[in-house]
PDB file of C-alpha atoms in Angstrom:
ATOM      1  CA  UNK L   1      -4.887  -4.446  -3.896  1.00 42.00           C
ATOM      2  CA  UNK L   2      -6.651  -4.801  -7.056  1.00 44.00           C
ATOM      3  CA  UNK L   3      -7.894  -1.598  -8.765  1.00 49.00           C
ATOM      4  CA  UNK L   4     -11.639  -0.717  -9.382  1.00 69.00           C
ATOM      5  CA  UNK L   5     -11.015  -1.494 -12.848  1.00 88.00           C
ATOM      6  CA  UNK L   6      -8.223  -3.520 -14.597  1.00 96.00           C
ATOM      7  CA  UNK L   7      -7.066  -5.268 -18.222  1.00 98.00           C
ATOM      8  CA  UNK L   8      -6.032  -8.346 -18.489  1.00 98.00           C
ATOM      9  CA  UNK L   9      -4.762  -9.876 -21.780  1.00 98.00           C
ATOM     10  CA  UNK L  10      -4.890 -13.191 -22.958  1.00 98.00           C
ATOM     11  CA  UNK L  11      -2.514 -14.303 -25.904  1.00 98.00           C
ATOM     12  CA  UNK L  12      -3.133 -17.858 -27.827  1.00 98.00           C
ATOM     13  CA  UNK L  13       1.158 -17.045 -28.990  1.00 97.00           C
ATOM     14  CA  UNK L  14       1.508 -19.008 -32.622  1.00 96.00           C
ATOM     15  CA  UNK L  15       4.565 -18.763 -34.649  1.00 93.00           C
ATOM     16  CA  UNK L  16       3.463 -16.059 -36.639  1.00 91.00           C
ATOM     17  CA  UNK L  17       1.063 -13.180 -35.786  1.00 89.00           C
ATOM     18  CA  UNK L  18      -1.411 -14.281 -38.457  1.00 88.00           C
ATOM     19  CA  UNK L  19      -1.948 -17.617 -36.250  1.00 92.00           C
ATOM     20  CA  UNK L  20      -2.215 -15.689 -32.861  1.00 96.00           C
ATOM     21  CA  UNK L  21      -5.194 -14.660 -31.512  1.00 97.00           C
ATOM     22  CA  UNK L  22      -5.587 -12.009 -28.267  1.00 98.00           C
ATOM     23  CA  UNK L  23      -8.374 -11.500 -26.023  1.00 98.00           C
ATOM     24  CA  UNK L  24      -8.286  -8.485 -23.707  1.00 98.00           C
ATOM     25  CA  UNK L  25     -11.274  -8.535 -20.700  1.00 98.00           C
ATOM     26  CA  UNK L  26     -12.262  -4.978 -18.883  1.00 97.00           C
ATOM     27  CA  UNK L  27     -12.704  -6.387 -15.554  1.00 96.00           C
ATOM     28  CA  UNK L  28     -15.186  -3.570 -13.682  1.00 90.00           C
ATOM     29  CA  UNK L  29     -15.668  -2.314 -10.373  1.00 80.00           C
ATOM     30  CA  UNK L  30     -19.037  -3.967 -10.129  1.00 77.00           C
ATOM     31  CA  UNK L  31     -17.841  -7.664 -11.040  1.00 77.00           C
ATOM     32  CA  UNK L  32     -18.933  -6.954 -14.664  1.00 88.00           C
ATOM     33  CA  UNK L  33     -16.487  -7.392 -17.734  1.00 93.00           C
ATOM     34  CA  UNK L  34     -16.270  -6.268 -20.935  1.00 96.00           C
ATOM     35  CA  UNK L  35     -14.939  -8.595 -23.593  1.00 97.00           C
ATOM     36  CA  UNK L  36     -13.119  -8.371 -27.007  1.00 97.00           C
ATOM     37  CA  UNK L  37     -10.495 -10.202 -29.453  1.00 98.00           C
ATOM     38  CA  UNK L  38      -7.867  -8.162 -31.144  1.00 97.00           C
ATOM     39  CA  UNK L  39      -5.871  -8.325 -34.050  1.00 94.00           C
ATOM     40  CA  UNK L  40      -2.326  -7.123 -34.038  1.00 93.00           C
ATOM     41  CA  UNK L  41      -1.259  -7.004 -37.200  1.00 89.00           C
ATOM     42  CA  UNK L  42       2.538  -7.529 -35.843  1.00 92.00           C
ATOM     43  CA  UNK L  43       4.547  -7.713 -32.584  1.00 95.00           C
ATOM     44  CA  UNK L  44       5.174  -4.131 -32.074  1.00 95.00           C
ATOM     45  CA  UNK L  45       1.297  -3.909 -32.140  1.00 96.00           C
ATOM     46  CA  UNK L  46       1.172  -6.989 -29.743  1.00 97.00           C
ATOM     47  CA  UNK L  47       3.334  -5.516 -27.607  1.00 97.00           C
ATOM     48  CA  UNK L  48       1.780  -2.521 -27.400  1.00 96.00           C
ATOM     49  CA  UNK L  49      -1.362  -4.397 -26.616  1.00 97.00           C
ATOM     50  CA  UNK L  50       0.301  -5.945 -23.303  1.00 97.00           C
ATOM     51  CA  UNK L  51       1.943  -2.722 -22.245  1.00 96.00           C
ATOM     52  CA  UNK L  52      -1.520  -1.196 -21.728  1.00 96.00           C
ATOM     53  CA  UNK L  53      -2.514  -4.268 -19.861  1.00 97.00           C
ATOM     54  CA  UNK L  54      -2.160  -4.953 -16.478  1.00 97.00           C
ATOM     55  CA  UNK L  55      -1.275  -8.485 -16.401  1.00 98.00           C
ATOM     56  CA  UNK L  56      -1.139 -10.766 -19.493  1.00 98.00           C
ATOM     57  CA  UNK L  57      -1.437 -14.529 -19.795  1.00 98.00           C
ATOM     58  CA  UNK L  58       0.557 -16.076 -22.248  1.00 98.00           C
ATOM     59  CA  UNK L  59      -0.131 -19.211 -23.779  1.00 98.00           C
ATOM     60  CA  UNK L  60       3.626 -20.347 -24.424  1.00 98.00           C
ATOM     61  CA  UNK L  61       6.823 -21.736 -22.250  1.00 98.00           C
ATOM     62  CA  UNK L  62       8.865 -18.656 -21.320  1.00 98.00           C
ATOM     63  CA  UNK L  63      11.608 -21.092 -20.898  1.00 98.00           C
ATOM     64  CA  UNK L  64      13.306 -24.044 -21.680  1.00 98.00           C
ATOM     65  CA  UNK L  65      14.533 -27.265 -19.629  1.00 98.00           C
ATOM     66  CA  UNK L  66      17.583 -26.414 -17.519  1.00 98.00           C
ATOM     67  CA  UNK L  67      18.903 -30.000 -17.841  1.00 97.00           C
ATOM     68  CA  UNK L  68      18.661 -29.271 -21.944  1.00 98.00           C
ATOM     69  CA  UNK L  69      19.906 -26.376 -21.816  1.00 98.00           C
ATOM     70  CA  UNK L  70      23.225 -28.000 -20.015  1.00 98.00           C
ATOM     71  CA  UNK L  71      23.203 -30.682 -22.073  1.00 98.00           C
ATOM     72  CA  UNK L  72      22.837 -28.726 -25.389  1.00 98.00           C
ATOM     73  CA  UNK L  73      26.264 -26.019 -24.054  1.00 98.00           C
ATOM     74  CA  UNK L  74      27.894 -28.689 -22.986  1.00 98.00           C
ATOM     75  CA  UNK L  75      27.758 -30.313 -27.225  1.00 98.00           C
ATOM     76  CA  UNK L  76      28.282 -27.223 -28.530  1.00 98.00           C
ATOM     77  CA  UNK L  77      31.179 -27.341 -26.240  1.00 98.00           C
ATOM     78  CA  UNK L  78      32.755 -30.235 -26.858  1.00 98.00           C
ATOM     79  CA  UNK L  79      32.811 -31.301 -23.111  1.00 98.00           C
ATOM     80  CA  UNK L  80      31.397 -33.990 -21.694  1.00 97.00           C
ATOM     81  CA  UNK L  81      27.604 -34.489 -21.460  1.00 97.00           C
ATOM     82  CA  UNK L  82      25.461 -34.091 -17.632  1.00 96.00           C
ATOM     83  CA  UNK L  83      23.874 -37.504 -17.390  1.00 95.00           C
ATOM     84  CA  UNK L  84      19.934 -37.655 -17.912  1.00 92.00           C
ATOM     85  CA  UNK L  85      17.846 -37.386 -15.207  1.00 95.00           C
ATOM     86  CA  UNK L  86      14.149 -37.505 -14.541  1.00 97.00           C
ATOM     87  CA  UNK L  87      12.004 -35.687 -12.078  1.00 97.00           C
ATOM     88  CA  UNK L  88      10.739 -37.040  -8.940  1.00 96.00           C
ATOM     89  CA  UNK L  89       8.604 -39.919  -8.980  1.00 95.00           C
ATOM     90  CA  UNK L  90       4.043 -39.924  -8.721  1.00 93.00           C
ATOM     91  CA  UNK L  91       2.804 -40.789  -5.799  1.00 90.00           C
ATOM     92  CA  UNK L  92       1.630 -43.388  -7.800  1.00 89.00           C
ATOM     93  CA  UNK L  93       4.857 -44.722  -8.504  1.00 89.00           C
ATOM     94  CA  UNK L  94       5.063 -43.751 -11.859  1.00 91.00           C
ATOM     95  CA  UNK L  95       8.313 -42.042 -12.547  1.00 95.00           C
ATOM     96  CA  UNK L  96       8.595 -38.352 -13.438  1.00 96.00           C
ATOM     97  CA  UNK L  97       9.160 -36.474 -16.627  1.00 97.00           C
ATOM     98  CA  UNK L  98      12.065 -36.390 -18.277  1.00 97.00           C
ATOM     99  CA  UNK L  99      14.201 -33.123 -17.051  1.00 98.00           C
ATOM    100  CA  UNK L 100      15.347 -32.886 -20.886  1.00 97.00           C
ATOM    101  CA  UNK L 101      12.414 -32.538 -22.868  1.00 98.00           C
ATOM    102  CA  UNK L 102      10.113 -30.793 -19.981  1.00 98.00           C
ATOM    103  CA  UNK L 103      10.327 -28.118 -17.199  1.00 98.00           C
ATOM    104  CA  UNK L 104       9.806 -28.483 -13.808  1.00 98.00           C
ATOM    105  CA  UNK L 105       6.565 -27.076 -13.992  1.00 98.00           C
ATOM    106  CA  UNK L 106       5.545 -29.418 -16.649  1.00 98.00           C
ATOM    107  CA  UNK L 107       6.118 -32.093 -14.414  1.00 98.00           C
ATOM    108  CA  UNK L 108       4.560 -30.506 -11.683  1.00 98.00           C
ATOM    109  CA  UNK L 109       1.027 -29.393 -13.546  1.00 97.00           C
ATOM    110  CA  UNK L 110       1.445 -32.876 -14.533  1.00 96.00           C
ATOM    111  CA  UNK L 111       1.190 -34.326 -11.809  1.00 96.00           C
ATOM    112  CA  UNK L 112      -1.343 -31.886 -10.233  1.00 95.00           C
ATOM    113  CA  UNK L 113      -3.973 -32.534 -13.170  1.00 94.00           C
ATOM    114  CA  UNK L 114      -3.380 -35.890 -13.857  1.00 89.00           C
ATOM    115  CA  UNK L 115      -3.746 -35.008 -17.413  1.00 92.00           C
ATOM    116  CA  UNK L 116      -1.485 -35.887 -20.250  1.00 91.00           C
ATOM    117  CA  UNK L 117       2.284 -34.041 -19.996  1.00 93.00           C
ATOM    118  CA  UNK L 118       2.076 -30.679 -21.758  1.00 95.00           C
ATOM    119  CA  UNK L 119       4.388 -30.313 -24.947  1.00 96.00           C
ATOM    120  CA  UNK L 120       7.842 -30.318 -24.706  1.00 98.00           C
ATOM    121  CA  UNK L 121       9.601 -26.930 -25.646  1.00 98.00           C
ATOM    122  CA  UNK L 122      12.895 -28.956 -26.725  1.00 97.00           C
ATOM    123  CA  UNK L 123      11.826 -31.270 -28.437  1.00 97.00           C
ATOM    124  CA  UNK L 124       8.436 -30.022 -30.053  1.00 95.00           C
ATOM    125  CA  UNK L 125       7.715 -27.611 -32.547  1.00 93.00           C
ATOM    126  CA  UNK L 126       6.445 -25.895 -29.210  1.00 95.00           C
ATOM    127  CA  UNK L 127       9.905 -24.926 -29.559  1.00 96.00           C
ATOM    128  CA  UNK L 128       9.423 -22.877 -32.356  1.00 97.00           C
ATOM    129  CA  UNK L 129       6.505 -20.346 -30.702  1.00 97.00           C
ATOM    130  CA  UNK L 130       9.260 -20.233 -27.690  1.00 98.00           C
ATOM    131  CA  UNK L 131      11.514 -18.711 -29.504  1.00 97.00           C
ATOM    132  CA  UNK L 132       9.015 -16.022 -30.819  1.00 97.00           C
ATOM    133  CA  UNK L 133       8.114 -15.562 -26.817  1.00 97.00           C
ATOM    134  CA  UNK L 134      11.959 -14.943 -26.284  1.00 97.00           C
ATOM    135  CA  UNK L 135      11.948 -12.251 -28.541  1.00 97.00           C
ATOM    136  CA  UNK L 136       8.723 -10.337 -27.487  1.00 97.00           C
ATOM    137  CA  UNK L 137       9.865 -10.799 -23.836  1.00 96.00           C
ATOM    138  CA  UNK L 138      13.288  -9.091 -24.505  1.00 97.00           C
ATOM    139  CA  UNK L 139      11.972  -6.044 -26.984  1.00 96.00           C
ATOM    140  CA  UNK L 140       9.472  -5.776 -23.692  1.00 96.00           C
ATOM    141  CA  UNK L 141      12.874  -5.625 -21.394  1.00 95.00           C
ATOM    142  CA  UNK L 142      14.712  -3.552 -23.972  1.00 95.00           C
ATOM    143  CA  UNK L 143      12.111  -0.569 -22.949  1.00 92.00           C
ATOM    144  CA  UNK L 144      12.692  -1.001 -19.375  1.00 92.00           C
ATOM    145  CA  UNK L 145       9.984  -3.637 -18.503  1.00 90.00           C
ATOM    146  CA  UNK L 146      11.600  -6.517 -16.973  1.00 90.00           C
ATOM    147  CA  UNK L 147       9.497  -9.536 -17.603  1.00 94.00           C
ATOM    148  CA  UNK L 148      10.641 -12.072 -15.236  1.00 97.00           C
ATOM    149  CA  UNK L 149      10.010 -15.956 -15.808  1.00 98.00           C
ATOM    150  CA  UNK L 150       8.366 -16.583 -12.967  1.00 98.00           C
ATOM    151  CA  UNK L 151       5.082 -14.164 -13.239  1.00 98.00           C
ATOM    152  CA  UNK L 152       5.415 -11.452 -10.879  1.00 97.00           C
ATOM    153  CA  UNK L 153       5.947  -9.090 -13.488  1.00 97.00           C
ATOM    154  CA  UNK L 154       3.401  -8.056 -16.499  1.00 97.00           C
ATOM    155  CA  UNK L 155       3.280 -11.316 -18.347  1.00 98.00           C
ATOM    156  CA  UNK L 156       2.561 -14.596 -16.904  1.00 98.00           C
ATOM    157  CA  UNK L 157       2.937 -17.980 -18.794  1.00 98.00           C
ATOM    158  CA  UNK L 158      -0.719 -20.223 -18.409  1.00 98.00           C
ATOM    159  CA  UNK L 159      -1.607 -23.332 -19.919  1.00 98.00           C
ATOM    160  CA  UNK L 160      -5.436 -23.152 -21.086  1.00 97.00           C
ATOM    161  CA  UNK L 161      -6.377 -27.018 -21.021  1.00 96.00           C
ATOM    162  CA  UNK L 162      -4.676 -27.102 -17.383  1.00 97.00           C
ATOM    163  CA  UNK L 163      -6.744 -24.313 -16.163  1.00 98.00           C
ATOM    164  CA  UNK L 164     -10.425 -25.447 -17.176  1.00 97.00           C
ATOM    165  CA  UNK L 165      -9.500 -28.863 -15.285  1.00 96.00           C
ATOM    166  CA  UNK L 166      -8.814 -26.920 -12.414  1.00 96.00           C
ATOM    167  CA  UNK L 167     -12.047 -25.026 -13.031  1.00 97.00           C
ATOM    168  CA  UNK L 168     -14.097 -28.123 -13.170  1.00 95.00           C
ATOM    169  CA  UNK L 169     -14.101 -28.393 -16.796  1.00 95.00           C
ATOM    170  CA  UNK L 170     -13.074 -32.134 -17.968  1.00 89.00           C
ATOM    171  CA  UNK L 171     -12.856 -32.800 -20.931  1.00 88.00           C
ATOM    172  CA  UNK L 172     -12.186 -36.845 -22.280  1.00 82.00           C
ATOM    173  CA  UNK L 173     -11.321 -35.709 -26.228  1.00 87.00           C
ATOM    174  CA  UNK L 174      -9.573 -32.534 -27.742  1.00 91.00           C
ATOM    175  CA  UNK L 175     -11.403 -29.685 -28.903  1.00 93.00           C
ATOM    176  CA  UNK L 176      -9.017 -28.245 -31.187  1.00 91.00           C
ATOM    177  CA  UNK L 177     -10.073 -30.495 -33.883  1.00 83.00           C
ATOM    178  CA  UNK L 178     -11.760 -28.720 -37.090  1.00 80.00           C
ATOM    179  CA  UNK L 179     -15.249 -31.430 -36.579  1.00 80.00           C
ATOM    180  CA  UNK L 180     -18.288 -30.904 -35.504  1.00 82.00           C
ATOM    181  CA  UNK L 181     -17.705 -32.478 -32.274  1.00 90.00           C
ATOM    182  CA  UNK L 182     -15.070 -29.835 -31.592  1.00 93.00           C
ATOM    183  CA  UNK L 183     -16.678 -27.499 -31.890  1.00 94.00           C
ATOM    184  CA  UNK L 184     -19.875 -28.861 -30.061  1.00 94.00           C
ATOM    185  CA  UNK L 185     -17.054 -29.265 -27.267  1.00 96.00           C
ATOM    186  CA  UNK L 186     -15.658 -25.697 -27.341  1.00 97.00           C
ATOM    187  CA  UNK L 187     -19.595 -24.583 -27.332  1.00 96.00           C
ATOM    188  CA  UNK L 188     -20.000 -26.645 -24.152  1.00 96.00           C
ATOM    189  CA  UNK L 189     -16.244 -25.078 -22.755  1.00 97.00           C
ATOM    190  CA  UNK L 190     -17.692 -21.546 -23.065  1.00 98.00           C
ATOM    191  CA  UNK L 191     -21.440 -22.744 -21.463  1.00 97.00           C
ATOM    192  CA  UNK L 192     -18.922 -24.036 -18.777  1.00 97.00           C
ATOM    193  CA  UNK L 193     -17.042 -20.490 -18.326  1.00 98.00           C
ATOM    194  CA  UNK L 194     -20.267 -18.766 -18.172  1.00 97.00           C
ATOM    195  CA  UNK L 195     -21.716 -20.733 -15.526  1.00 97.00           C
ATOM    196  CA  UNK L 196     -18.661 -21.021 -13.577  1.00 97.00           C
ATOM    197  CA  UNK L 197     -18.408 -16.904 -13.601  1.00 96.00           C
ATOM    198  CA  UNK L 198     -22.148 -16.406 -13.081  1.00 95.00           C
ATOM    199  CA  UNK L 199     -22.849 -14.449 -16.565  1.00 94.00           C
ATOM    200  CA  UNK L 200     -23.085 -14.555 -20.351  1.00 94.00           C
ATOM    201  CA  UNK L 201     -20.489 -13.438 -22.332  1.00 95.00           C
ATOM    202  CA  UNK L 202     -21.129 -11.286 -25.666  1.00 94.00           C
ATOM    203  CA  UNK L 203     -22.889 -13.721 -28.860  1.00 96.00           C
ATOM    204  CA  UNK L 204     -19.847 -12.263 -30.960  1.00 96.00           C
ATOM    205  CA  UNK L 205     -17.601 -13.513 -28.377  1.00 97.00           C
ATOM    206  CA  UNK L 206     -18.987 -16.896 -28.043  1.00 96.00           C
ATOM    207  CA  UNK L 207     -19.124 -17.493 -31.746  1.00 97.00           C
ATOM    208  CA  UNK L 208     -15.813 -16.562 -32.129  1.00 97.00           C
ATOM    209  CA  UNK L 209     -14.716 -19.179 -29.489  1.00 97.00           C
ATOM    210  CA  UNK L 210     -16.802 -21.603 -31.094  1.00 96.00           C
ATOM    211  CA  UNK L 211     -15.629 -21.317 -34.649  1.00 95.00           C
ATOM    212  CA  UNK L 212     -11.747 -21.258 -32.742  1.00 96.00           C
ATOM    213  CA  UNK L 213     -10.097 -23.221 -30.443  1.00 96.00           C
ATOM    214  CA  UNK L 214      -7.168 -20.342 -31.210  1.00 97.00           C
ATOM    215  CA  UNK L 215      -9.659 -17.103 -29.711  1.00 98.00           C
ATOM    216  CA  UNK L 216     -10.861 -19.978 -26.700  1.00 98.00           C
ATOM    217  CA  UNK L 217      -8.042 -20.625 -25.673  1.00 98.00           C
ATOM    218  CA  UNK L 218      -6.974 -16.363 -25.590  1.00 98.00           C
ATOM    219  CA  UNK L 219     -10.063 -15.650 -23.643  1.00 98.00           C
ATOM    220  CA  UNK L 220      -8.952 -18.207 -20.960  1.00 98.00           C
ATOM    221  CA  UNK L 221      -5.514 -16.774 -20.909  1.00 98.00           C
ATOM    222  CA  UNK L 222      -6.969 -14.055 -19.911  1.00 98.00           C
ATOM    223  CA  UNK L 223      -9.420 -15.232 -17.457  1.00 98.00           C
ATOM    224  CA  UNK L 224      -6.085 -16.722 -16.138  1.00 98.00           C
ATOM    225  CA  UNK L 225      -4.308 -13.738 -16.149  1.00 98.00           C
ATOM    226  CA  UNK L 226      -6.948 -12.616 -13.695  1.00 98.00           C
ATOM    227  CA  UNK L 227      -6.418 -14.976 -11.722  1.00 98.00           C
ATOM    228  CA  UNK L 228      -2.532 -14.484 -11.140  1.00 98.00           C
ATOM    229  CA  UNK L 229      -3.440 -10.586 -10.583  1.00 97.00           C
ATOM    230  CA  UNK L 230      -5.634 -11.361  -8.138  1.00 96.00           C
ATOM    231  CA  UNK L 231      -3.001 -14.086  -6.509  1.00 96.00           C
ATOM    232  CA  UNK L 232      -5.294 -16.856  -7.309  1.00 97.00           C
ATOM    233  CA  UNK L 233      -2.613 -18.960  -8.685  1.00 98.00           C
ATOM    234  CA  UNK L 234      -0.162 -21.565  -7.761  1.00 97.00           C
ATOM    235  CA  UNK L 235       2.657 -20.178  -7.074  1.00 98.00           C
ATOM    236  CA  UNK L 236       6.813 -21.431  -6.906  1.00 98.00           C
ATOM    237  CA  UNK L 237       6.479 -22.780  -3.326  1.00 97.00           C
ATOM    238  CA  UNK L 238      10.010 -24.388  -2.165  1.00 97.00           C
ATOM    239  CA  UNK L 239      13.625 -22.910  -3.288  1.00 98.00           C
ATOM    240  CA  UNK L 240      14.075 -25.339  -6.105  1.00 97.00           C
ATOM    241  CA  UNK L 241      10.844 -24.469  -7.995  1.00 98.00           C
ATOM    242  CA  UNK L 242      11.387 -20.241  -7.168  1.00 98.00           C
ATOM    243  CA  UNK L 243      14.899 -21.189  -8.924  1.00 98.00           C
ATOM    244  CA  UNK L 244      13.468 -23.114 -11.856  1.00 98.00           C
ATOM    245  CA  UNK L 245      10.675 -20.735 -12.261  1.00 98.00           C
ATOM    246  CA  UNK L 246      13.351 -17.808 -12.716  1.00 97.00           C
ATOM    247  CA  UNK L 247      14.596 -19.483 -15.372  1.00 98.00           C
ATOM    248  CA  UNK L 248      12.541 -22.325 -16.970  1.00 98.00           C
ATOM    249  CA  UNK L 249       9.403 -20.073 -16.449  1.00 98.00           C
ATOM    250  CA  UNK L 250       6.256 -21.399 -14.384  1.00 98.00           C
ATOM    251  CA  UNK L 251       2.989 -22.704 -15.535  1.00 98.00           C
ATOM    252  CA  UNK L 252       0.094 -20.610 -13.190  1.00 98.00           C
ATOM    253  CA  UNK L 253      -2.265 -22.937 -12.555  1.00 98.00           C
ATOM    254  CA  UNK L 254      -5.860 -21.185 -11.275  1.00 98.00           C
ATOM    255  CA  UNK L 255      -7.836 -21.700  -8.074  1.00 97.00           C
ATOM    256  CA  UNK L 256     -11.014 -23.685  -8.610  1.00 95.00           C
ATOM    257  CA  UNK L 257     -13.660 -20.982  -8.339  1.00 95.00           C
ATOM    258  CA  UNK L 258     -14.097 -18.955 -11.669  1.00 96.00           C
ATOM    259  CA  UNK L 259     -16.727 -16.841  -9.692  1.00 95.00           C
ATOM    260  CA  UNK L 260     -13.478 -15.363  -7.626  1.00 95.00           C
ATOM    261  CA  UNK L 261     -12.279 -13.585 -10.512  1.00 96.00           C
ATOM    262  CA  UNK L 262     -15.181 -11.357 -10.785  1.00 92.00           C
ATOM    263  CA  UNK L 263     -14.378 -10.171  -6.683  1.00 81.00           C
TER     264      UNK L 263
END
């Protein structure tokens, strides 16, 4: 059972901590909230930040492709290479992703969105934030909290655009541009949120979002990260995808009613 009152964090992970932003929502007993950004100067300060918390959404793979991961051992080996393989085909009849530049999660929210495929962690510069996610997840299991890949522990990986589809939210252009009509978009995004949870969020906060597609997408992490608390969230249904998700990681896709979130 949820407490009376609970944290969640949202983290927008970048490469560095200057690029990161983190949003951390005071979820209250009467389905108000309380709403700020932070600014960890460093990772032992971010860290810090999700230890409080009681579940964090993070904005970053905690894993990479099984299939690459094979295929990369097996070069470093010297041995002979797994062939390629894709994923399961669309219902459509298009054929799935391929298993060595995305996860099975990526081909599942793929396929459960209908959107674009998210980035590839082996083969994008995605790969580069990963790597920074490695790290914070094992100086977080290095003080005896286990973080597994999966979500049922304090950290759970989201993907922001996937999550406001699911929410009702389409968008038809990116609003992580630096024009106007960004940032008209991300102004709509948070008119969206508001409605959607049945109250207005702080002026400092919605400026913030609007001048930053970085502190958006934080604030939905953690909106998200709600939602996995509160087991509002997809979850690794059949053997295979509980497997994957302990080591690939697993995309938490939200239920379609922000207003749950608030109890």
């Amino acid at each position: 059972m949820v407490q009376e009152q609970t944290v969640t964090v949202g983290v927008d992970l970048a490469a560095s901590a200057r690029r990161t932003a983190v949003c951390r929502v005071v979820w209250g007993d009467e389905g108000g909230l309380t709403v700020e950004f932070l600014v960890p100067e460093g990772d032992e300060e971010l860290l810090a930040v999700v230890r409080a918390a009681d579940k964090t959404g993070l904005d970053c793979p905690l894993g990479w492709p099984s299939n690459f991961v094979a295929t990369v051992l097996a070069h470093h080996r010297g041995t002979r290479l797994p062939p390629p393989v894709r994923f399961q085909d669309r219902t459509d009849g298009r054929p799935g992703l391929d298993a060595l530049r995305f996860r099975l999660t990526d081909d599942l929210t793929w396929k459960a969105t209908s959107m674009r495929p998210p980035l590839s962690v082996s083969t994008d510069l995605l790969g580069v934030v990963a790597l920074r996610a490695a790290y914070l997840l094992d100086a977080l299991a290095a003080t005896g909290v286990p973080v597994p890949r999966d979500g049922s522990g304090p950290v759970a990986e989201v993907y922001p655009a996937a999550a406001l589809r699911r929410w009702g939210i389409h968008l038809t252009r990116s609003y992580k541009s630096a024009g106007p009509g960004a940032r008209a978009l991300r102004e709509h995004i948070v008119r969206s949120v508001e409605v959607g949870l049945g109250l207005s969020l702080p002026e400092a906060v919605r400026a913030q979002c609007a001048d930053s597609h970085d502190h958006l997408d934080a604030l939905v992490c953690a909106l998200v990260a709600r939602a996995v608390q509160i087991e509002d969230t997809v979850w690794p249904r059949t053997p295979d995808e509980r497997a994957a998700a302990r080591q690939e990681g697993w995309i938490h896709l939200p239920g379609r009613d922000l207003a749950a979130l608030r109890g």
